[in-house]
Protein backbone atom coordinates (compact mmCIF):
# COMPACT_ATOMS: atom_id res chain seq x y z
CA SER A 1 -24.26 -6.72 10.48
CA PRO A 2 -21.77 -5.40 8.20
CA PRO A 3 -20.37 -6.94 5.27
CA PRO A 4 -17.15 -9.00 5.75
CA SER A 5 -15.10 -6.64 3.76
CA SER A 6 -15.62 -3.72 5.96
CA SER A 7 -15.46 -5.75 9.12
CA PRO A 8 -12.41 -5.18 11.61
CA GLU A 9 -12.42 -8.76 12.25
CA ILE A 10 -10.77 -9.39 8.64
CA LEU A 11 -7.74 -7.07 9.32
CA PRO A 12 -5.43 -9.74 10.86
CA LEU A 13 -6.16 -11.96 7.68
CA LEU A 14 -5.36 -8.65 5.47
CA GLN A 15 -2.17 -8.05 7.58
CA SER A 16 -1.04 -11.65 7.17
CA GLU A 17 -1.62 -11.21 3.37
CA LEU A 18 0.53 -8.17 3.09
CA ASN A 19 3.30 -9.69 5.32
CA PHE A 20 3.00 -12.49 2.60
CA THR A 21 3.64 -9.97 -0.15
CA THR A 22 6.45 -8.49 1.83
CA HIS A 23 8.20 -11.82 1.73
CA LEU A 24 7.47 -12.47 -1.91
CA ILE A 25 8.90 -9.07 -2.73
CA SER A 26 11.95 -9.89 -0.61
CA SER A 27 12.51 -12.92 -2.17
CA ASN A 28 12.24 -11.57 -5.73
CA PHE A 29 11.95 -7.68 -6.31
CA SER A 30 10.58 -8.32 -9.75
CA ASN A 31 7.37 -9.76 -8.38
CA TYR A 32 4.83 -7.72 -10.24
CA SER A 33 1.96 -9.87 -9.03
CA ALA A 34 2.93 -9.37 -5.23
CA TYR A 35 3.21 -5.51 -5.85
CA HIS A 36 -0.37 -5.55 -7.45
CA TYR A 37 -1.84 -7.49 -4.56
CA ARG A 38 -0.25 -4.89 -2.26
CA SER A 39 -1.73 -2.19 -4.09
CA HIS A 40 -5.18 -3.69 -3.43
CA LEU A 41 -4.57 -4.61 0.16
CA LEU A 42 -3.10 -1.39 1.62
CA PRO A 43 -6.12 0.76 1.00
CA VAL A 44 -8.60 -1.67 2.46
CA ILE A 45 -6.12 -2.21 5.70
CA LEU A 46 -5.83 1.58 5.90
CA HIS A 47 -9.70 1.92 5.75
CA LEU A 48 -10.11 -0.50 8.49
CA GLN A 49 -7.31 0.97 10.74
CA THR A 50 -8.71 4.53 10.38
CA LEU A 51 -12.71 3.87 10.81
CA GLY A 52 -13.98 6.73 12.92
CA GLN A 53 -11.02 9.08 12.51
CA SER A 54 -11.05 12.53 11.14
CA PRO A 55 -9.95 13.08 7.61
CA ALA A 56 -6.84 14.65 8.79
CA GLU A 57 -5.78 11.51 10.84
CA THR A 58 -6.56 9.21 8.12
CA TYR A 59 -4.45 11.39 5.61
CA SER A 60 -1.61 11.17 8.20
CA ALA A 61 -2.00 7.52 8.49
CA LYS A 62 -1.93 7.19 4.54
CA LEU A 63 1.28 9.23 4.65
CA SER A 64 2.80 6.94 7.26
CA GLN A 65 1.78 3.87 5.15
CA THR A 66 3.40 5.39 2.07
CA LYS A 67 6.63 6.26 3.69
CA GLU A 68 6.80 2.50 4.81
CA GLU A 69 6.09 1.48 1.19
CA LEU A 70 8.80 3.83 -0.17
CA LYS A 71 11.37 2.14 2.09
CA LEU A 72 10.43 -1.22 0.91
CA LEU A 73 10.94 0.06 -2.77
CA GLN A 74 14.27 1.88 -2.16
CA SER A 75 15.95 -1.71 -1.69
CA ALA A 76 14.08 -2.82 -4.69
CA ILE A 77 15.29 0.09 -6.97
CA PHE A 78 18.54 0.00 -5.84
CA THR A 79 19.00 -3.49 -6.37
CA GLU A 80 17.33 -4.01 -9.60
CA PRO A 81 17.07 -0.49 -11.08
CA SER A 82 15.84 -1.37 -14.63
CA ASP A 83 13.15 -3.77 -13.34
CA GLN A 84 9.66 -2.46 -14.29
CA SER A 85 7.75 -4.00 -11.41
CA SER A 86 9.20 -1.51 -8.64
CA TRP A 87 8.75 1.44 -10.87
CA TRP A 88 5.12 0.63 -11.64
CA TYR A 89 4.63 0.27 -7.78
CA TYR A 90 6.61 3.60 -7.15
CA ARG A 91 4.38 5.43 -9.53
CA HIS A 92 1.19 3.80 -8.04
CA LEU A 93 2.17 4.88 -4.52
CA LEU A 94 2.84 8.51 -5.73
CA ASN A 95 -0.40 8.79 -7.40
CA SER A 96 -2.50 7.29 -4.57
CA SER A 97 -0.99 9.23 -1.92
CA SER A 98 -1.90 12.75 -3.20
CA PRO A 99 -4.06 14.93 -0.37
CA PRO A 100 -7.78 14.67 -0.70
CA PRO A 101 -9.55 17.50 -2.23
CA PRO A 102 -10.68 20.54 -0.28
CA PRO A 103 -14.29 20.11 0.88
CA LEU A 104 -16.81 21.98 -1.38
CA SER A 105 -18.52 24.96 -0.07
CA THR A 106 -22.18 25.06 -0.27
């Protein structure tokens, strides 16, 4: 059987954790820990949601996920523009959403 970390049965728990971080960030835009936890949750959730999909479909899902995260950040940045937590997460999102490299030709 696959390890628990790659099992689709864990997806609802991860979604619940993601919702929890959303609540924490909505309550306090300066919650660096919630942004950090979110930065680890989202790739795992994306992986589980896109199992068996093509690289193009996976990348499309990644872009959709990134757009949703940017909407969350927009409120944080406009509300507290000098807070470094939201800017760190913004930088992380931009760095992690770059397209995959083209396949190597053999």
